[in-house]
PDB file of C-alpha atoms and ligand atoms in Angstrom:
ATOM      1  CA  MET A   1     -86.358 243.803 -22.522  1.00  0.00           C
ATOM      2  CA  ASN A   2     -87.641 241.896 -25.535  1.00  0.00           C
ATOM      3  CA  THR A   3     -86.446 238.387 -24.642  1.00  0.00           C
ATOM      4  CA  ALA A   4     -87.127 237.159 -28.193  1.00  0.00           C
ATOM      5  CA  LEU A   5     -84.190 239.330 -29.294  1.00  0.00           C
ATOM      6  CA  VAL A   6     -81.752 237.683 -26.906  1.00  0.00           C
ATOM      7  CA  ARG A   7     -82.815 234.102 -27.551  1.00  0.00           C
ATOM      8  CA  LYS A   8     -80.549 232.683 -30.223  1.00  0.00           C
ATOM      9  CA  ARG A   9     -82.088 229.924 -32.336  1.00  0.00           C
ATOM     10  CA  LEU A  10     -80.994 226.413 -31.327  1.00  0.00           C
ATOM     11  CA  VAL A  11     -81.395 223.250 -33.399  1.00  0.00           C
ATOM     12  CA  ILE A  12     -80.392 219.921 -31.845  1.00  0.00           C
ATOM     13  CA  GLY A  13     -80.366 216.589 -33.634  1.00  0.00           C
ATOM     14  CA  ASN A  14     -81.293 213.517 -31.617  1.00  0.00           C
ATOM     15  CA  TRP A  15     -79.773 210.525 -33.366  1.00  0.00           C
ATOM     16  CA  LYS A  16     -81.608 208.158 -30.974  1.00  0.00           C
ATOM     17  CA  MET A  17     -80.188 204.599 -31.217  1.00  0.00           C
ATOM     18  CA  HIS A  18     -79.020 204.896 -34.814  1.00  0.00           C
ATOM     19  CA  GLY A  19     -75.657 204.886 -36.520  1.00  0.00           C
ATOM     20  CA  THR A  20     -72.475 202.990 -37.187  1.00  0.00           C
ATOM     21  CA  GLN A  21     -68.990 204.460 -37.242  1.00  0.00           C
ATOM     22  CA  ALA A  22     -69.153 204.397 -41.042  1.00  0.00           C
ATOM     23  CA  SER A  23     -72.581 206.053 -41.376  1.00  0.00           C
ATOM     24  CA  ASN A  24     -71.699 208.594 -38.675  1.00  0.00           C
ATOM     25  CA  ALA A  25     -68.519 209.532 -40.535  1.00  0.00           C
ATOM     26  CA  MET A  26     -70.529 210.347 -43.666  1.00  0.00           C
ATOM     27  CA  LEU A  27     -73.096 212.362 -41.727  1.00  0.00           C
ATOM     28  CA  LEU A  28     -70.473 214.285 -39.743  1.00  0.00           C
ATOM     29  CA  THR A  29     -68.393 215.056 -42.818  1.00  0.00           C
ATOM     30  CA  GLY A  30     -71.521 216.375 -44.529  1.00  0.00           C
ATOM     31  CA  LEU A  31     -72.458 218.521 -41.539  1.00  0.00           C
ATOM     32  CA  CYS A  32     -68.989 220.044 -41.306  1.00  0.00           C
ATOM     33  CA  ALA A  33     -68.938 220.725 -45.035  1.00  0.00           C
ATOM     34  CA  GLY A  34     -72.402 222.294 -45.063  1.00  0.00           C
ATOM     35  CA  VAL A  35     -72.543 224.183 -41.760  1.00  0.00           C
ATOM     36  CA  ALA A  36     -71.639 227.475 -43.447  1.00  0.00           C
ATOM     37  CA  VAL A  37     -75.267 227.755 -44.677  1.00  0.00           C
ATOM     38  CA  VAL A  38     -76.399 228.059 -41.042  1.00  0.00           C
ATOM     39  CA  HIS A  39     -76.410 231.565 -39.546  1.00  0.00           C
ATOM     40  CA  ASP A  40     -77.525 232.918 -36.174  1.00  0.00           C
ATOM     41  CA  CYS A  41     -78.304 229.432 -34.927  1.00  0.00           C
ATOM     42  CA  ASP A  42     -76.575 227.120 -32.461  1.00  0.00           C
ATOM     43  CA  LEU A  43     -76.365 223.686 -34.050  1.00  0.00           C
ATOM     44  CA  ALA A  44     -75.783 220.479 -32.080  1.00  0.00           C
ATOM     45  CA  VAL A  45     -76.173 216.713 -32.181  1.00  0.00           C
ATOM     46  CA  CYS A  46     -76.981 214.374 -29.289  1.00  0.00           C
ATOM     47  CA  VAL A  47     -75.587 210.955 -30.060  1.00  0.00           C
ATOM     48  CA  PRO A  48     -75.358 207.462 -28.537  1.00  0.00           C
ATOM     49  CA  PHE A  49     -72.687 207.216 -25.810  1.00  0.00           C
ATOM     50  CA  PRO A  50     -70.265 204.942 -27.741  1.00  0.00           C
ATOM     51  CA  TYR A  51     -69.971 207.510 -30.521  1.00  0.00           C
ATOM     52  CA  LEU A  52     -69.083 210.512 -28.359  1.00  0.00           C
ATOM     53  CA  GLY A  53     -65.375 210.045 -29.043  1.00  0.00           C
ATOM     54  CA  GLN A  54     -65.903 209.889 -32.795  1.00  0.00           C
ATOM     55  CA  VAL A  55     -68.246 212.867 -32.757  1.00  0.00           C
ATOM     56  CA  SER A  56     -66.001 215.028 -30.582  1.00  0.00           C
ATOM     57  CA  ALA A  57     -63.023 214.311 -32.862  1.00  0.00           C
ATOM     58  CA  SER A  58     -65.030 215.074 -36.014  1.00  0.00           C
ATOM     59  CA  LEU A  59     -66.873 218.177 -34.816  1.00  0.00           C
ATOM     60  CA  HIS A  60     -64.082 219.806 -32.825  1.00  0.00           C
ATOM     61  CA  GLY A  61     -63.591 223.304 -34.205  1.00  0.00           C
ATOM     62  CA  SER A  62     -66.542 222.995 -36.624  1.00  0.00           C
ATOM     63  CA  GLY A  63     -68.899 225.289 -34.747  1.00  0.00           C
ATOM     64  CA  ILE A  64     -71.287 222.356 -34.219  1.00  0.00           C
ATOM     65  CA  SER A  65     -71.517 221.200 -30.621  1.00  0.00           C
ATOM     66  CA  TRP A  66     -72.498 217.791 -29.301  1.00  0.00           C
ATOM     67  CA  GLY A  67     -74.042 216.008 -26.385  1.00  0.00           C
ATOM     68  CA  ALA A  68     -75.654 212.829 -25.107  1.00  0.00           C
ATOM     69  CA  GLN A  69     -79.208 211.523 -24.870  1.00  0.00           C
ATOM     70  CA  ASP A  70     -79.271 210.660 -21.175  1.00  0.00           C
ATOM     71  CA  VAL A  71     -77.188 210.960 -18.005  1.00  0.00           C
ATOM     72  CA  SER A  72     -77.099 209.359 -14.583  1.00  0.00           C
ATOM     73  CA  LYS A  73     -78.284 211.322 -11.568  1.00  0.00           C
ATOM     74  CA  HIS A  74     -75.286 209.840  -9.703  1.00  0.00           C
ATOM     75  CA  GLU A  75     -71.789 211.310  -9.807  1.00  0.00           C
ATOM     76  CA  GLN A  76     -69.940 207.972  -9.728  1.00  0.00           C
ATOM     77  CA  GLY A  77     -69.974 204.559  -8.116  1.00  0.00           C
ATOM     78  CA  ALA A  78     -71.533 201.127  -8.409  1.00  0.00           C
ATOM     79  CA  PHE A  79     -74.166 201.964 -11.011  1.00  0.00           C
ATOM     80  CA  THR A  80     -73.509 199.434 -13.743  1.00  0.00           C
ATOM     81  CA  GLY A  81     -74.506 200.637 -17.168  1.00  0.00           C
ATOM     82  CA  GLU A  82     -74.927 204.273 -16.197  1.00  0.00           C
ATOM     83  CA  VAL A  83     -72.946 207.210 -17.550  1.00  0.00           C
ATOM     84  CA  SER A  84     -72.144 210.201 -15.340  1.00  0.00           C
ATOM     85  CA  SER A  85     -72.184 213.857 -16.250  1.00  0.00           C
ATOM     86  CA  SER A  86     -68.432 214.170 -15.610  1.00  0.00           C
ATOM     87  CA  MET A  87     -67.873 211.411 -18.202  1.00  0.00           C
ATOM     88  CA  LEU A  88     -69.882 213.499 -20.663  1.00  0.00           C
ATOM     89  CA  THR A  89     -67.735 216.531 -19.819  1.00  0.00           C
ATOM     90  CA  ASP A  90     -64.682 214.371 -20.487  1.00  0.00           C
ATOM     91  CA  PHE A  91     -65.939 214.001 -24.067  1.00  0.00           C
ATOM     92  CA  GLY A  92     -66.623 217.711 -24.476  1.00  0.00           C
ATOM     93  CA  CYS A  93     -70.413 217.414 -24.285  1.00  0.00           C
ATOM     94  CA  ARG A  94     -72.211 220.715 -24.109  1.00  0.00           C
ATOM     95  CA  TRP A  95     -75.739 219.275 -23.983  1.00  0.00           C
ATOM     96  CA  VAL A  96     -77.643 216.336 -22.618  1.00  0.00           C
ATOM     97  CA  LEU A  97     -81.266 215.385 -23.231  1.00  0.00           C
ATOM     98  CA  VAL A  98     -83.160 214.523 -20.064  1.00  0.00           C
ATOM     99  CA  GLY A  99     -86.686 213.186 -19.835  1.00  0.00           C
ATOM    100  CA  HIS A 100     -87.108 212.351 -23.506  1.00  0.00           C
ATOM    101  CA  SER A 101     -90.535 210.724 -23.854  1.00  0.00           C
ATOM    102  CA  GLU A 102     -88.925 207.455 -24.936  1.00  0.00           C
ATOM    103  CA  ARG A 103     -87.082 207.348 -21.613  1.00  0.00           C
ATOM    104  CA  ARG A 104     -90.162 208.334 -19.641  1.00  0.00           C
ATOM    105  CA  THR A 105     -92.306 205.724 -21.389  1.00  0.00           C
ATOM    106  CA  LEU A 106     -89.898 202.840 -21.988  1.00  0.00           C
ATOM    107  CA  HIS A 107     -87.712 203.246 -18.893  1.00  0.00           C
ATOM    108  CA  GLY A 108     -90.224 204.551 -16.380  1.00  0.00           C
ATOM    109  CA  GLU A 109     -88.416 207.830 -15.727  1.00  0.00           C
ATOM    110  CA  THR A 110     -90.379 210.011 -13.335  1.00  0.00           C
ATOM    111  CA  ASP A 111     -90.647 213.796 -13.273  1.00  0.00           C
ATOM    112  CA  THR A 112     -88.492 213.831 -10.125  1.00  0.00           C
ATOM    113  CA  LEU A 113     -85.775 211.668 -11.673  1.00  0.00           C
ATOM    114  CA  VAL A 114     -85.708 213.941 -14.736  1.00  0.00           C
ATOM    115  CA  ALA A 115     -85.109 216.948 -12.480  1.00  0.00           C
ATOM    116  CA  GLU A 116     -82.346 215.069 -10.626  1.00  0.00           C
ATOM    117  CA  LYS A 117     -80.665 214.284 -13.941  1.00  0.00           C
ATOM    118  CA  ALA A 118     -80.948 217.923 -15.009  1.00  0.00           C
ATOM    119  CA  LEU A 119     -79.255 218.960 -11.774  1.00  0.00           C
ATOM    120  CA  ALA A 120     -76.455 216.410 -12.241  1.00  0.00           C
ATOM    121  CA  ALA A 121     -75.800 217.839 -15.708  1.00  0.00           C
ATOM    122  CA  LEU A 122     -75.733 221.415 -14.430  1.00  0.00           C
ATOM    123  CA  LYS A 123     -73.243 220.493 -11.721  1.00  0.00           C
ATOM    124  CA  ALA A 124     -70.882 219.283 -14.454  1.00  0.00           C
ATOM    125  CA  GLY A 125     -71.388 222.417 -16.526  1.00  0.00           C
ATOM    126  CA  ILE A 126     -73.555 220.703 -19.158  1.00  0.00           C
ATOM    127  CA  THR A 127     -76.809 222.220 -20.386  1.00  0.00           C
ATOM    128  CA  PRO A 128     -79.735 219.877 -19.786  1.00  0.00           C
ATOM    129  CA  VAL A 129     -82.388 219.892 -22.486  1.00  0.00           C
ATOM    130  CA  VAL A 130     -85.467 219.006 -20.450  1.00  0.00           C
ATOM    131  CA  CYS A 131     -88.070 217.282 -22.627  1.00  0.00           C
ATOM    132  CA  VAL A 132     -91.765 217.523 -21.781  1.00  0.00           C
ATOM    133  CA  GLY A 133     -94.891 216.613 -23.687  1.00  0.00           C
ATOM    134  CA  GLU A 134     -98.306 215.041 -23.502  1.00  0.00           C
ATOM    135  CA  THR A 135     -99.603 211.804 -25.022  1.00  0.00           C
ATOM    136  CA  LEU A 136    -102.392 211.734 -27.584  1.00  0.00           C
ATOM    137  CA  ALA A 137    -104.906 210.585 -24.940  1.00  0.00           C
ATOM    138  CA  GLU A 138    -103.889 213.459 -22.667  1.00  0.00           C
ATOM    139  CA  GLN A 139    -104.141 215.937 -25.507  1.00  0.00           C
ATOM    140  CA  GLU A 140    -107.570 214.657 -26.516  1.00  0.00           C
ATOM    141  CA  ALA A 141    -108.722 214.934 -22.911  1.00  0.00           C
ATOM    142  CA  GLY A 142    -107.663 218.603 -22.885  1.00  0.00           C
ATOM    143  CA  ARG A 143    -104.975 217.881 -20.294  1.00  0.00           C
ATOM    144  CA  THR A 144    -101.922 219.228 -22.135  1.00  0.00           C
ATOM    145  CA  ASN A 145    -101.176 222.179 -19.841  1.00  0.00           C
ATOM    146  CA  GLU A 146    -101.784 220.131 -16.703  1.00  0.00           C
ATOM    147  CA  VAL A 147     -99.323 217.450 -17.867  1.00  0.00           C
ATOM    148  CA  ILE A 148     -96.663 219.973 -18.877  1.00  0.00           C
ATOM    149  CA  GLN A 149     -97.026 221.784 -15.557  1.00  0.00           C
ATOM    150  CA  ARG A 150     -96.675 218.514 -13.632  1.00  0.00           C
ATOM    151  CA  GLN A 151     -93.604 217.463 -15.620  1.00  0.00           C
ATOM    152  CA  LEU A 152     -91.940 220.848 -15.175  1.00  0.00           C
ATOM    153  CA  ALA A 153     -92.738 221.306 -11.477  1.00  0.00           C
ATOM    154  CA  PRO A 154     -89.693 219.503  -9.982  1.00  0.00           C
ATOM    155  CA  VAL A 155     -87.455 221.118 -12.590  1.00  0.00           C
ATOM    156  CA  LEU A 156     -88.686 224.641 -11.816  1.00  0.00           C
ATOM    157  CA  ALA A 157     -88.325 223.836  -8.115  1.00  0.00           C
ATOM    158  CA  LEU A 158     -84.547 223.722  -8.686  1.00  0.00           C
ATOM    159  CA  GLY A 159     -84.763 227.512  -8.741  1.00  0.00           C
ATOM    160  CA  ALA A 160     -84.196 230.386 -11.141  1.00  0.00           C
ATOM    161  CA  ASP A 161     -80.381 230.183 -11.136  1.00  0.00           C
ATOM    162  CA  SER A 162     -80.514 226.550 -12.278  1.00  0.00           C
ATOM    163  CA  VAL A 163     -83.389 226.879 -14.721  1.00  0.00           C
ATOM    164  CA  ALA A 164     -81.708 229.884 -16.363  1.00  0.00           C
ATOM    165  CA  LYS A 165     -78.976 227.478 -17.551  1.00  0.00           C
ATOM    166  CA  MET A 166     -81.379 224.943 -19.099  1.00  0.00           C
ATOM    167  CA  VAL A 167     -83.226 224.486 -22.358  1.00  0.00           C
ATOM    168  CA  ILE A 168     -86.800 223.185 -22.422  1.00  0.00           C
ATOM    169  CA  ALA A 169     -88.031 221.053 -25.320  1.00  0.00           C
ATOM    170  CA  TYR A 170     -91.762 220.683 -25.876  1.00  0.00           C
ATOM    171  CA  GLU A 171     -92.322 217.403 -27.682  1.00  0.00           C
ATOM    172  CA  PRO A 172     -95.904 216.194 -27.921  1.00  0.00           C
ATOM    173  CA  VAL A 173     -95.551 212.407 -27.708  1.00  0.00           C
ATOM    174  CA  TRP A 174     -98.112 211.957 -30.480  1.00  0.00           C
ATOM    175  CA  ALA A 175     -95.861 213.890 -32.864  1.00  0.00           C
ATOM    176  CA  ILE A 176     -92.573 212.074 -32.212  1.00  0.00           C
ATOM    177  CA  GLY A 177     -91.549 209.822 -35.081  1.00  0.00           C
ATOM    178  CA  THR A 178     -95.122 209.658 -36.343  1.00  0.00           C
ATOM    179  CA  GLY A 179     -94.998 212.191 -39.163  1.00  0.00           C
ATOM    180  CA  LEU A 180     -97.708 214.160 -37.310  1.00  0.00           C
ATOM    181  CA  THR A 181     -96.638 217.663 -36.313  1.00  0.00           C
ATOM    182  CA  ALA A 182     -98.416 220.092 -34.048  1.00  0.00           C
ATOM    183  CA  THR A 183     -99.541 223.055 -36.103  1.00  0.00           C
ATOM    184  CA  PRO A 184     -97.399 226.140 -35.459  1.00  0.00           C
ATOM    185  CA  GLU A 185    -100.369 227.667 -33.614  1.00  0.00           C
ATOM    186  CA  GLN A 186    -100.868 224.563 -31.436  1.00  0.00           C
ATOM    187  CA  ALA A 187     -97.164 224.470 -30.574  1.00  0.00           C
ATOM    188  CA  GLN A 188     -97.046 228.229 -29.919  1.00  0.00           C
ATOM    189  CA  GLU A 189     -99.922 227.935 -27.458  1.00  0.00           C
ATOM    190  CA  VAL A 190     -98.029 225.386 -25.363  1.00  0.00           C
ATOM    191  CA  HIS A 191     -94.741 227.273 -25.696  1.00  0.00           C
ATOM    192  CA  ALA A 192     -96.473 230.433 -24.452  1.00  0.00           C
ATOM    193  CA  PHE A 193     -97.797 228.448 -21.492  1.00  0.00           C
ATOM    194  CA  ILE A 194     -94.264 227.236 -20.702  1.00  0.00           C
ATOM    195  CA  ARG A 195     -92.876 230.762 -21.219  1.00  0.00           C
ATOM    196  CA  ALA A 196     -95.394 232.109 -18.702  1.00  0.00           C
ATOM    197  CA  GLN A 197     -94.091 229.680 -16.083  1.00  0.00           C
ATOM    198  CA  LEU A 198     -90.505 230.615 -16.856  1.00  0.00           C
ATOM    199  CA  SER A 199     -91.398 234.310 -16.626  1.00  0.00           C
ATOM    200  CA  GLU A 200     -93.057 233.743 -13.278  1.00  0.00           C
ATOM    201  CA  LEU A 201     -89.765 232.262 -12.073  1.00  0.00           C
ATOM    202  CA  GLY A 202     -87.895 235.271 -13.492  1.00  0.00           C
ATOM    203  CA  VAL A 203     -86.182 233.433 -16.367  1.00  0.00           C
ATOM    204  CA  PRO A 204     -88.188 234.284 -19.520  1.00  0.00           C
ATOM    205  CA  GLN A 205     -85.038 234.108 -21.663  1.00  0.00           C
ATOM    206  CA  VAL A 206     -84.741 230.291 -21.399  1.00  0.00           C
ATOM    207  CA  ARG A 207     -84.933 228.734 -24.850  1.00  0.00           C
ATOM    208  CA  ILE A 208     -87.915 226.516 -25.641  1.00  0.00           C
ATOM    209  CA  LEU A 209     -87.483 224.078 -28.534  1.00  0.00           C
ATOM    210  CA  TYR A 210     -90.247 222.294 -30.396  1.00  0.00           C
ATOM    211  CA  GLY A 211     -89.836 218.622 -31.278  1.00  0.00           C
ATOM    212  CA  GLY A 212     -92.005 216.164 -33.156  1.00  0.00           C
ATOM    213  CA  SER A 213     -91.545 215.307 -36.841  1.00  0.00           C
ATOM    214  CA  VAL A 214     -89.792 218.592 -37.621  1.00  0.00           C
ATOM    215  CA  LYS A 215     -88.668 218.661 -41.261  1.00  0.00           C
ATOM    216  CA  ALA A 216     -87.264 221.268 -43.610  1.00  0.00           C
ATOM    217  CA  SER A 217     -90.781 221.714 -45.012  1.00  0.00           C
ATOM    218  CA  ASN A 218     -92.371 222.723 -41.687  1.00  0.00           C
ATOM    219  CA  ALA A 219     -89.430 224.320 -39.831  1.00  0.00           C
ATOM    220  CA  LEU A 220     -89.932 227.810 -41.182  1.00  0.00           C
ATOM    221  CA  SER A 221     -93.565 228.073 -40.104  1.00  0.00           C
ATOM    222  CA  LEU A 222     -92.742 226.697 -36.646  1.00  0.00           C
ATOM    223  CA  PHE A 223     -89.786 229.065 -36.207  1.00  0.00           C
ATOM    224  CA  ALA A 224     -92.003 232.016 -37.156  1.00  0.00           C
ATOM    225  CA  MET A 225     -93.845 231.608 -33.837  1.00  0.00           C
ATOM    226  CA  SER A 226     -92.736 234.050 -31.158  1.00  0.00           C
ATOM    227  CA  ASP A 227     -92.067 231.484 -28.416  1.00  0.00           C
ATOM    228  CA  ILE A 228     -90.490 228.747 -30.544  1.00  0.00           C
ATOM    229  CA  ASP A 229     -86.718 229.160 -30.269  1.00  0.00           C
ATOM    230  CA  GLY A 230     -85.623 226.203 -32.326  1.00  0.00           C
ATOM    231  CA  ALA A 231     -86.119 222.478 -32.688  1.00  0.00           C
ATOM    232  CA  LEU A 232     -85.207 219.093 -31.318  1.00  0.00           C
ATOM    233  CA  VAL A 233     -85.029 216.930 -34.417  1.00  0.00           C
ATOM    234  CA  GLY A 234     -85.096 213.123 -34.450  1.00  0.00           C
ATOM    235  CA  GLY A 235     -85.430 211.316 -37.775  1.00  0.00           C
ATOM    236  CA  ALA A 236     -84.550 214.273 -39.971  1.00  0.00           C
ATOM    237  CA  SER A 237     -81.249 214.814 -38.124  1.00  0.00           C
ATOM    238  CA  LEU A 238     -79.919 211.625 -39.715  1.00  0.00           C
ATOM    239  CA  VAL A 239     -80.145 213.137 -43.188  1.00  0.00           C
ATOM    240  CA  THR A 240     -77.411 215.732 -43.657  1.00  0.00           C
ATOM    241  CA  GLU A 241     -79.179 217.978 -46.177  1.00  0.00           C
ATOM    242  CA  GLU A 242     -82.495 217.895 -44.356  1.00  0.00           C
ATOM    243  CA  PHE A 243     -80.939 218.700 -40.970  1.00  0.00           C
ATOM    244  CA  LEU A 244     -78.928 221.596 -42.371  1.00  0.00           C
ATOM    245  CA  ARG A 245     -81.999 222.954 -44.167  1.00  0.00           C
ATOM    246  CA  ILE A 246     -83.927 222.918 -40.872  1.00  0.00           C
ATOM    247  CA  ALA A 247     -81.128 224.837 -39.156  1.00  0.00           C
ATOM    248  CA  ALA A 248     -80.925 227.280 -42.040  1.00  0.00           C
ATOM    249  CA  ALA A 249     -84.709 227.885 -42.029  1.00  0.00           C
TER     250      ALA A 249
HETATM  251  C1  PEP B   1     -87.137 213.224 -31.022  1.00  0.00           C
HETATM  252  O1  PEP B   1     -86.656 212.107 -31.029  1.00  0.00           O
HETATM  253  O2  PEP B   1     -86.884 214.008 -30.095  1.00  0.00           O
HETATM  254  C2  PEP B   1     -87.995 213.638 -32.139  1.00  0.00           C
HETATM  255  C3  PEP B   1     -88.564 214.802 -32.101  1.00  0.00           C
HETATM  256  O3  PEP B   1     -88.132 212.729 -33.162  1.00  0.00           O
HETATM  257  P1  PEP B   1     -88.777 213.009 -34.617  1.00  0.00           P
HETATM  258  O4  PEP B   1     -88.210 214.320 -35.107  1.00  0.00           O
HETATM  259  O5  PEP B   1     -88.337 211.859 -35.438  1.00  0.00           O
HETATM  260  O6  PEP B   1     -90.256 213.086 -34.426  1.00  0.00           O
END
């Protein structure tokens, strides 16, 4: 089976910690009005927790799905400040980012914790988007594959049935929010490395997104690569036209 044929393109916007109810309303109205230009692509936004209600009300029935940017590994209890996967389900979330580099770096999230969060999401029927990626120093030291393998190990250890329901996002840390993008060939090389690990587990059809300063001007060349199944988009997802043009690429 040619797995490239069964892997539908997926473009997810990561709003990070941006937005107000007023600015969100403009963005969401624009997305709903313009989504018709997007074909053969799943389109989604991952938004700050307080806006999930607004986003679910605005996007319901639009064909655009939504999710969150983090989730607790715990189901419920005395975990002040945390948000559980069942709470995300309550707001109709289809996706949740886990292990974004900003959470790994700024909040000390370990590879094991990321896998635990992915499992918590799966248990609630939410697709975890597991983010992996190397720093500039690691890339320059030729350690990219080693780092990706280490980050993925506890996730892959959850087993084929679990991993089959996930999405992987390769986001080189040096390309996030910096304006620097991996060349399509550089990204493809890492995606192929990830695909090989997924194939070894028996789940080659899992979608692998690229993230790191994706814009309308570079989306097409990235999407032309055989193992790049879409994008995780930060900054450009806050600009309606730009985000839609990426998804339409
Ligand atoms: C991200 O936040 O996941 C991201 C890829 O950001 P940017 O597109 O701004 O580099």
